[in-house]
PDB file of C-alpha atoms in Angstrom:
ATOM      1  CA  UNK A  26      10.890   4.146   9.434  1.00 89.00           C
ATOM      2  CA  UNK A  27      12.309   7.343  10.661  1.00 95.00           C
ATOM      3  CA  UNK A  28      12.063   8.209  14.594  1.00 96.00           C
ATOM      4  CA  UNK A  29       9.772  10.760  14.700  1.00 95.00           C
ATOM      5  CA  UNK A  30      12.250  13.389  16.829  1.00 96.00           C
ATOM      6  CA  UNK A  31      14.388  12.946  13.928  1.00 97.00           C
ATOM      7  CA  UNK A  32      11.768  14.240  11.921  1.00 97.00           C
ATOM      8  CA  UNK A  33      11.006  17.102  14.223  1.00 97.00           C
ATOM      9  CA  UNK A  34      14.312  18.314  14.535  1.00 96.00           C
ATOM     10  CA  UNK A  35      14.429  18.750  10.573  1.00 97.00           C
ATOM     11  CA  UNK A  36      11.184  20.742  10.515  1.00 97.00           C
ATOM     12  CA  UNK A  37       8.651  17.822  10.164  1.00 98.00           C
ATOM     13  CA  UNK A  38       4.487  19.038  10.695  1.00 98.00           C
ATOM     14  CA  UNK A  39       1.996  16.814  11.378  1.00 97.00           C
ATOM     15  CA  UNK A  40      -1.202  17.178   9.294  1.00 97.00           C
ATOM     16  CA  UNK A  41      -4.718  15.443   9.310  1.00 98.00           C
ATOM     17  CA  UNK A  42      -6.566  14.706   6.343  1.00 98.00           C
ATOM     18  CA  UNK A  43      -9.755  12.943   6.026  1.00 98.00           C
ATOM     19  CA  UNK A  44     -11.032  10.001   4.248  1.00 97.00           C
ATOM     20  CA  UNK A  45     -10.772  10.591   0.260  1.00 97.00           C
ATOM     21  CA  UNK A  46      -8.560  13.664   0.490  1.00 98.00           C
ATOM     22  CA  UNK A  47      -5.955  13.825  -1.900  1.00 98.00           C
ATOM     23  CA  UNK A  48      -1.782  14.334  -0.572  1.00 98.00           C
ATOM     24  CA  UNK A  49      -0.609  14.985  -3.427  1.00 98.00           C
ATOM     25  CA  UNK A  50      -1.197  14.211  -7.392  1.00 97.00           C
ATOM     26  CA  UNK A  51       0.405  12.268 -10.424  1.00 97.00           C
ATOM     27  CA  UNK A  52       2.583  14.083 -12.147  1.00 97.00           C
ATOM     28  CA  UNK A  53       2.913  17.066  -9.129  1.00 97.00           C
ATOM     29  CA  UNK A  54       6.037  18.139  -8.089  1.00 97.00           C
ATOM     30  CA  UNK A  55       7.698  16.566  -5.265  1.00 97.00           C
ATOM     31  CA  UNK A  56       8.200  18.762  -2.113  1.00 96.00           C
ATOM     32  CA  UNK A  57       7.807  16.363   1.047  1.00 98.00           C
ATOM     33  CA  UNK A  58       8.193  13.161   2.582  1.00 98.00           C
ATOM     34  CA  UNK A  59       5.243  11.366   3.943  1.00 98.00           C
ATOM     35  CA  UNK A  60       5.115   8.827   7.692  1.00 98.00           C
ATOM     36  CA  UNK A  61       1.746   7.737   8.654  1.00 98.00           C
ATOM     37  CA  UNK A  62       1.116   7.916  11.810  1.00 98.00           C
ATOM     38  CA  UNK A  63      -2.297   6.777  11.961  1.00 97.00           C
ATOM     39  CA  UNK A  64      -4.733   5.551   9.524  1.00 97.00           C
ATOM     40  CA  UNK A  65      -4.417   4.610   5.567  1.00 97.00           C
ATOM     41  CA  UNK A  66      -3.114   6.030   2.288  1.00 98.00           C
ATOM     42  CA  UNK A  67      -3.731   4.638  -1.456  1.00 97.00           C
ATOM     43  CA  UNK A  68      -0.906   4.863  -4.153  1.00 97.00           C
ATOM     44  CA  UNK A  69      -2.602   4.738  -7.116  1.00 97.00           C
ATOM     45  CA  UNK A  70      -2.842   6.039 -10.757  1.00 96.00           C
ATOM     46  CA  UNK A  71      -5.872   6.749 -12.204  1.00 95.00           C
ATOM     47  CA  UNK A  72      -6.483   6.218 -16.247  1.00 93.00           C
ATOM     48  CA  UNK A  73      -8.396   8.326 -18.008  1.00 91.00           C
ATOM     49  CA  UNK A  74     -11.326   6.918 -18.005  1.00 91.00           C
ATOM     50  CA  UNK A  75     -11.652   6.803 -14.249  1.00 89.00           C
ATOM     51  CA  UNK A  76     -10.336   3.786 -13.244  1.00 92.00           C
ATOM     52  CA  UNK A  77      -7.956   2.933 -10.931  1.00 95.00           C
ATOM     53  CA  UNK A  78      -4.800   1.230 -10.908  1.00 95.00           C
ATOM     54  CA  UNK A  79      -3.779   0.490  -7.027  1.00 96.00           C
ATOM     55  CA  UNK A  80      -0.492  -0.061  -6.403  1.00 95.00           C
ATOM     56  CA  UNK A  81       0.203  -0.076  -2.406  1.00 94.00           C
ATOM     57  CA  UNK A  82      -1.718   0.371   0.650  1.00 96.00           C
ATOM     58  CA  UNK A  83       0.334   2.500   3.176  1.00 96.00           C
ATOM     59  CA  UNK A  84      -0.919   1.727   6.916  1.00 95.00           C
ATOM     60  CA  UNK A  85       0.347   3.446  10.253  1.00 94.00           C
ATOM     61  CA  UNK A  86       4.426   3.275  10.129  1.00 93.00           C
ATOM     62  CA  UNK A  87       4.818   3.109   6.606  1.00 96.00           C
ATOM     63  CA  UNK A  88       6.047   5.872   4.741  1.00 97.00           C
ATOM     64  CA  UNK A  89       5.735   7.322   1.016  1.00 97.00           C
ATOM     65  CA  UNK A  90       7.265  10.370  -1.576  1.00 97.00           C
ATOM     66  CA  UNK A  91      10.947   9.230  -1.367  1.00 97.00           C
ATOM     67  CA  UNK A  92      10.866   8.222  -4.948  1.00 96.00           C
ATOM     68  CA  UNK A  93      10.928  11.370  -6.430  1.00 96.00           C
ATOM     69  CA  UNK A  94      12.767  13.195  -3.840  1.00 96.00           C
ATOM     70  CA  UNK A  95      15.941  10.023  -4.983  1.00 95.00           C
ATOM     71  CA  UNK A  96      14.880  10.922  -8.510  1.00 93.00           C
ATOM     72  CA  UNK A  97      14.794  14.430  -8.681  1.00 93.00           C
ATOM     73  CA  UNK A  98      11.090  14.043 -10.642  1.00 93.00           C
ATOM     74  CA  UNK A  99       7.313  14.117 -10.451  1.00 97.00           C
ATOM     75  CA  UNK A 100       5.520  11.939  -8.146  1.00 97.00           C
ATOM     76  CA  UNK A 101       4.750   8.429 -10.235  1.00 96.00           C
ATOM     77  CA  UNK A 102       1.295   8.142  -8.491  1.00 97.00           C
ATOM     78  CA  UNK A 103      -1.527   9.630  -6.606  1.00 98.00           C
ATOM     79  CA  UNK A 104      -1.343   9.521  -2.643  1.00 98.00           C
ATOM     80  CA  UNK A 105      -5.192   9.694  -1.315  1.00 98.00           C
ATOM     81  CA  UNK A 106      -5.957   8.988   2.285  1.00 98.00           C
ATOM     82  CA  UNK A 107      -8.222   5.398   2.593  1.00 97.00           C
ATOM     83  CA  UNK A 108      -9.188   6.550   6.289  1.00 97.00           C
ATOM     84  CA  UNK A 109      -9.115   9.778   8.447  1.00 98.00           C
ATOM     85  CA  UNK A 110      -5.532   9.692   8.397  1.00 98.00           C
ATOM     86  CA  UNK A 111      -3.113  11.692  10.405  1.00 98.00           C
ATOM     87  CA  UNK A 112       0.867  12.093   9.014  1.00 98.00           C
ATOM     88  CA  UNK A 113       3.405  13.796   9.636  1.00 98.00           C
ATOM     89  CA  UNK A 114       5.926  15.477   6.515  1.00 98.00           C
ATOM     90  CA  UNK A 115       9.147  16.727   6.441  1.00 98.00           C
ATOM     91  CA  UNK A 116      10.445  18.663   3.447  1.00 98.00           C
ATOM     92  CA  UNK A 117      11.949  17.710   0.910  1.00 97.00           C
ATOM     93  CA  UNK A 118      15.928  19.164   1.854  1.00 97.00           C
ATOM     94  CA  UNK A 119      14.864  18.046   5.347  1.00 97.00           C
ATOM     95  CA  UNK A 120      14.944  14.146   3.960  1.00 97.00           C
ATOM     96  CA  UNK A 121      17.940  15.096   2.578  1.00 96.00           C
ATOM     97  CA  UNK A 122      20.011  16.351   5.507  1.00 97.00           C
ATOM     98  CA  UNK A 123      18.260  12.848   7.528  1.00 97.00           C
ATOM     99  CA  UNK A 124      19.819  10.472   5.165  1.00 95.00           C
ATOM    100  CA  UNK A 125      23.136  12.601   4.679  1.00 95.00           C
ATOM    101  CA  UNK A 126      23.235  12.577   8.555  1.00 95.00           C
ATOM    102  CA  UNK A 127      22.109   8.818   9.338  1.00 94.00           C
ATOM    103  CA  UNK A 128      23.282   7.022   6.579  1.00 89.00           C
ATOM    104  CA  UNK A 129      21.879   3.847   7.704  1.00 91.00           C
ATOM    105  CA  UNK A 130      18.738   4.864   6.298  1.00 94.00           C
ATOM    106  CA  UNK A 131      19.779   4.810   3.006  1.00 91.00           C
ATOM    107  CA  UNK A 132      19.938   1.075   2.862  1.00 92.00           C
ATOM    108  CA  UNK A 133      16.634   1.178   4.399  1.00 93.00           C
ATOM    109  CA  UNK A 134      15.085   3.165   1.862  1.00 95.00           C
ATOM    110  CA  UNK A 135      16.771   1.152  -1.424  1.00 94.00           C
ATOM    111  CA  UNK A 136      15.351  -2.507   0.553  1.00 95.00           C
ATOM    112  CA  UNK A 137      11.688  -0.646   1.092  1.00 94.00           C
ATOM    113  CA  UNK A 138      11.984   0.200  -2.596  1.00 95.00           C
ATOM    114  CA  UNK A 139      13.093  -3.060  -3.565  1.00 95.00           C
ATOM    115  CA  UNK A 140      10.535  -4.581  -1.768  1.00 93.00           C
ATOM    116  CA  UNK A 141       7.463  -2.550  -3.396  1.00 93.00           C
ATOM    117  CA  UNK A 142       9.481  -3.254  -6.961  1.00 93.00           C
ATOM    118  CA  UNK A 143       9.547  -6.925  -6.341  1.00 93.00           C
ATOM    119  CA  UNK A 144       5.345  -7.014  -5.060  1.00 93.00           C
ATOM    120  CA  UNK A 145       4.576  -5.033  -8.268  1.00 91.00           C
ATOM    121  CA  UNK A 146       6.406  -7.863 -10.327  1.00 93.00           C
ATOM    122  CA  UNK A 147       4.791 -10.346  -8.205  1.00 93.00           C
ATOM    123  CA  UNK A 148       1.079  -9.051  -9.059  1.00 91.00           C
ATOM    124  CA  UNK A 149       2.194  -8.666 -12.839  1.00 90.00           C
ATOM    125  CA  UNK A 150       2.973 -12.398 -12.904  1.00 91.00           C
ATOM    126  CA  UNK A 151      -0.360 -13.094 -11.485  1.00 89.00           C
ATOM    127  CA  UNK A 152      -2.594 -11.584 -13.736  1.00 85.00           C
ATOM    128  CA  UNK A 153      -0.275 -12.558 -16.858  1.00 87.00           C
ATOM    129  CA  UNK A 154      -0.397 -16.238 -16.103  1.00 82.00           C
ATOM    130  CA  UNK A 155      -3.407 -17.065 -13.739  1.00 88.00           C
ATOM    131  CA  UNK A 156      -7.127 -17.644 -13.317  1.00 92.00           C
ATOM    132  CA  UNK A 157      -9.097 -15.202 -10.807  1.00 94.00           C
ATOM    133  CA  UNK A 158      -9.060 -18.181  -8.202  1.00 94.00           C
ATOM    134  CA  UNK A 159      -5.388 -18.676  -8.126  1.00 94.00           C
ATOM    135  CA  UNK A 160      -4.943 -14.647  -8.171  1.00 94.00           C
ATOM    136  CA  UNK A 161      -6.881 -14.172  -5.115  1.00 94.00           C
ATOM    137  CA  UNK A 162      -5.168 -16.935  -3.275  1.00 92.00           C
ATOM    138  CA  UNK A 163      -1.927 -16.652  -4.097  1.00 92.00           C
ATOM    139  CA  UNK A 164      -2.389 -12.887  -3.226  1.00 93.00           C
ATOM    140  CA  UNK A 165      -3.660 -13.060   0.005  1.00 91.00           C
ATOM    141  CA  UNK A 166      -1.045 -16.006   0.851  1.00 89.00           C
ATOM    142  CA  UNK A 167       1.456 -13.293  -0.307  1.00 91.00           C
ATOM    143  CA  UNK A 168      -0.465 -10.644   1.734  1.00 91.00           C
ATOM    144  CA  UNK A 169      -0.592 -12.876   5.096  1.00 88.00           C
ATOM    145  CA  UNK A 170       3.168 -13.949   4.620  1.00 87.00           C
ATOM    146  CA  UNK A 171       4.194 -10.287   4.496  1.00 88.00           C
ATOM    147  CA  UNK A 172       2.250  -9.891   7.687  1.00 87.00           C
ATOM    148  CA  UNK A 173       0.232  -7.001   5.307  1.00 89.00           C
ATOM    149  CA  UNK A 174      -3.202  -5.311   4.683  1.00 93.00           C
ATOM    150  CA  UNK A 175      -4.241  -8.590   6.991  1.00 92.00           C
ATOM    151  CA  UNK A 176      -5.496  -8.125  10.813  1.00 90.00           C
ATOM    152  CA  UNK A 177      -2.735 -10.666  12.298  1.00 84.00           C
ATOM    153  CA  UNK A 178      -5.280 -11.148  15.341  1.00 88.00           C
ATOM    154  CA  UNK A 179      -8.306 -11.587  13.270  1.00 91.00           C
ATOM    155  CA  UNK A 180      -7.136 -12.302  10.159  1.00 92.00           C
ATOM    156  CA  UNK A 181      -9.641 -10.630   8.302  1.00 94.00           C
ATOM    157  CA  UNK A 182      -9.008  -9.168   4.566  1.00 95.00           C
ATOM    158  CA  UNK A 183      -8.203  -5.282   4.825  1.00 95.00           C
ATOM    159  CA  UNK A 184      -8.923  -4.301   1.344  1.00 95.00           C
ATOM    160  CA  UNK A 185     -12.289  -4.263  -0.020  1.00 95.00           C
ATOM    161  CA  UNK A 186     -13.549  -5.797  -3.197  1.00 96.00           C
ATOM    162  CA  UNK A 187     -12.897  -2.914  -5.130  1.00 96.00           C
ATOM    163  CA  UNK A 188      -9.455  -2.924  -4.030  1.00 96.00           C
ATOM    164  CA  UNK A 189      -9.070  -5.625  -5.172  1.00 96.00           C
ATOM    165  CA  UNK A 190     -10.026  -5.339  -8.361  1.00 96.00           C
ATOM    166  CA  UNK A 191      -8.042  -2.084  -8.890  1.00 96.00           C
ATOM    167  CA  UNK A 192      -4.817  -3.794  -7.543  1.00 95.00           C
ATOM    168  CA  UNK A 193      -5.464  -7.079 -10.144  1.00 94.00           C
ATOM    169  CA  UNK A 194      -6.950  -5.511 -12.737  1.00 92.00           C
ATOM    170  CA  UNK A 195     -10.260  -7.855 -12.504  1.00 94.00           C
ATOM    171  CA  UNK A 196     -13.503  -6.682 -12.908  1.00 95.00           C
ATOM    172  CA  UNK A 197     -15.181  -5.976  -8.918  1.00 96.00           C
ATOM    173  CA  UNK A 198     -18.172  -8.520 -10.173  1.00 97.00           C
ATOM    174  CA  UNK A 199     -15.491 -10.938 -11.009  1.00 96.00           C
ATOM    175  CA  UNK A 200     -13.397 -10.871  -7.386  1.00 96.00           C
ATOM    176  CA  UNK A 201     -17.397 -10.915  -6.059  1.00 96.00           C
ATOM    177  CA  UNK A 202     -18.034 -14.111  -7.536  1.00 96.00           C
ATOM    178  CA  UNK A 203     -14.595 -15.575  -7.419  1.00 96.00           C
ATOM    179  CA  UNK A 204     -14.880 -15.014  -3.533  1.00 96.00           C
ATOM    180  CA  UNK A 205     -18.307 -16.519  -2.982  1.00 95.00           C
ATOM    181  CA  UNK A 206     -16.891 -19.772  -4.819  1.00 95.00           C
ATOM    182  CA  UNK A 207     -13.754 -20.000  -2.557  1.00 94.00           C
ATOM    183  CA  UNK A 208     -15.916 -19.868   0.673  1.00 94.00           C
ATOM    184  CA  UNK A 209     -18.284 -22.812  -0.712  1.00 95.00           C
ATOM    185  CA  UNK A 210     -15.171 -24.455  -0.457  1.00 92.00           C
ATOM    186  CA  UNK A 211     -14.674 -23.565   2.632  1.00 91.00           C
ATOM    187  CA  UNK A 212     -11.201 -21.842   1.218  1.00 91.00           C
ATOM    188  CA  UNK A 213     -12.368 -18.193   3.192  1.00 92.00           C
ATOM    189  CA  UNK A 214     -15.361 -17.029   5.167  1.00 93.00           C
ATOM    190  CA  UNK A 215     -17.412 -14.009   4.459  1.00 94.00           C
ATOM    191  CA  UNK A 216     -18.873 -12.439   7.622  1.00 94.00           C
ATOM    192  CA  UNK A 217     -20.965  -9.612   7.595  1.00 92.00           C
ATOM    193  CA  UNK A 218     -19.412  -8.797   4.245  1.00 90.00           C
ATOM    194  CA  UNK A 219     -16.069  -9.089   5.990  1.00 93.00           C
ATOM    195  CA  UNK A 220     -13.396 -11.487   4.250  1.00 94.00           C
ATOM    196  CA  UNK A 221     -11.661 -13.800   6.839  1.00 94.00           C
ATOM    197  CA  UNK A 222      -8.643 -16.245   6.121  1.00 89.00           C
ATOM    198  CA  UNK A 223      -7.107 -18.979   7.680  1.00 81.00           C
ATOM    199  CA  UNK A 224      -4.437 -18.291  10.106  1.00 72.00           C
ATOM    200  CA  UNK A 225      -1.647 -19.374   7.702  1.00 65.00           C
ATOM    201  CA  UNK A 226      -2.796 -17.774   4.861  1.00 57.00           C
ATOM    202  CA  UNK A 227      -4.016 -19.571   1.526  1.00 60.00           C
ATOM    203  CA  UNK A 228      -1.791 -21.931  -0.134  1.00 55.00           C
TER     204      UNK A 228
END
């Protein structure tokens, strides 16, 4: 991501938000880019009956906005903290002058968006052409080869049930029951309510 002096010297503030508290809204004009710096953020829409459709977990180092700052639009999604979360934002003409300045980040920035296009294709083809089973595994193989949302010192699952379910688009009760039936096959364990997987991920 961007060195955080560089940041500073363009104006960047730091700001904490808490668990639940929402960055900024669908549909809300862009003014800043985001860097976590610790903790979590959700990108997510929300329909209109209440649901919600996750697209990306941010986690400490990853950053988010630049879409509609390339665009020149609206944000695409919702950005809501997942933790106590502290980040640090610099404006929207302060992005600007970094990449005009460091041009190396612009290649940067088109592989990071590439790389979010390519997992949203990826979990499209999932729930087009598989059963609930071979979602959740091939997921969390994809997840573990990524070296994402997965501790990699003690492998345990870092999205929750409901996560899961709003990333997939299966019913919670469904990912629930799915998961019990992969650890009676000894495929994942379940400790404490925690989801652990094997060191090389699920094939």
């Amino acid at each position: 991501m961007i060195p955080i002096e560089i940041l500073l010297e363009k104006g960047a503030v730091k700001k904490n938000v808490d668990a639940g508290e929402v960055i900024y809204n669908e549909n809300s004009t862009c003014n800043y880019y985001y860097q976590i710096l610790t903790g979590r953020v959700r990108l997510s829409n929300f329909l209109d009956d209440g649901r919600e459709v996750l697209h990306k977990v941010a986690c400490a180092n990853d950053g988010f906005g630049e879409v509609a700052i390339f665009d020149e639009g609206l944000h695409g999604i919702t950005a809501i903290a997942d933790s106590p979360t502290t980040l640090i934002k610099v404006s929207k003409d302060g992005f600007k002058e970094i990449l005009k300045e460091y041009s190396s980040f612009y290649q940067f920035f088109a592989q990071k968006i590439a790389k979010d296009l390519h997992f949203k294709q990826f979990l499209t083809s999932l729930v087009c052409n598989f059963s609930p089973e071979d979602i959740l595994l091939k997921l969390i193989h994809k997840l573990n080869e990524d070296r994402q949302l997965i501790c990699q010192e003690c492998h345990r699952l870092m999205l929750t049930r409901q996560q899961l379910a709003n990333m997939t688009g299966l019913r919670v009760e469904t990912i629930i029951r799915t998961m019990k039936q992969m650890e009676r096959k000894e495929i994942l364990q379940i400790i404490k309510g925690k989801v652990f997987v094997p060191a090389d991920g699920l094939n």
